[in-house]
């Protein structure tokens, strides 16, 4: 008789913050491999039909152009990072749209603390809860509604087993159900 060996049960572990990647050959993104194959095909054709030195030079230029696509700190290629930095610098120096000043130093007449854009008709009230945490309350006089804004700092980086994930989801469901009991709360929204 042969005994069956079972592998010990390992629960699935979930974590946040990992960006999914589609990789192809050598662990490089598919986009880099496609561009590299195109550069190689063109430069190889130039190498065969035009001149060897020109073909090799074109391969070197292609390698220099593709290198920033391979280097991707924080999940963005160097081209994407450079584009975002140029957009930020343009907005910062040309039209200063990256700055928002509220209160007495603002461009709003009366120097009140107002929210930007479509929320300019609303009023903002600040408060402190019993644990000493600040929260904001936005009053919309048109609809006679209030919005409470508070900050929650979940861990998010820890690995969580399925049992704990199910428990957190159930607790969130109970919280939302309790919010709906009085009948005067229109909705609850989580913004990450």
PDB file of C-alpha atoms in Angstrom, residues 43 46-48 50-60:
ATOM      1  CA  UNK A  43      19.118  48.256 -38.650  1.00  0.00           C
ATOM      2  CA  UNK A  46      20.538  48.703 -43.370  1.00  0.00           C
ATOM      3  CA  UNK A  47      23.500  46.552 -42.294  1.00  0.00           C
ATOM      4  CA  UNK A  48      22.962  44.130 -45.191  1.00  0.00           C
ATOM      5  CA  UNK A  50      23.513  49.802 -47.239  1.00  0.00           C
ATOM      6  CA  UNK A  51      26.681  49.673 -45.126  1.00  0.00           C
ATOM      7  CA  UNK A  52      27.932  47.715 -42.126  1.00  0.00           C
ATOM      8  CA  UNK A  53      29.041  50.758 -40.112  1.00  0.00           C
ATOM      9  CA  UNK A  54      25.742  52.571 -40.682  1.00  0.00           C
ATOM     10  CA  UNK A  55      23.787  49.466 -39.609  1.00  0.00           C
ATOM     11  CA  UNK A  56      25.852  49.056 -36.427  1.00  0.00           C
ATOM     12  CA  UNK A  57      25.503  52.771 -35.655  1.00  0.00           C
ATOM     13  CA  UNK A  58      21.736  52.476 -36.090  1.00  0.00           C
ATOM     14  CA  UNK A  59      21.724  49.513 -33.665  1.00  0.00           C
ATOM     15  CA  UNK A  60      23.604  51.625 -31.113  1.00  0.00           C
TER      16      UNK A  60
END
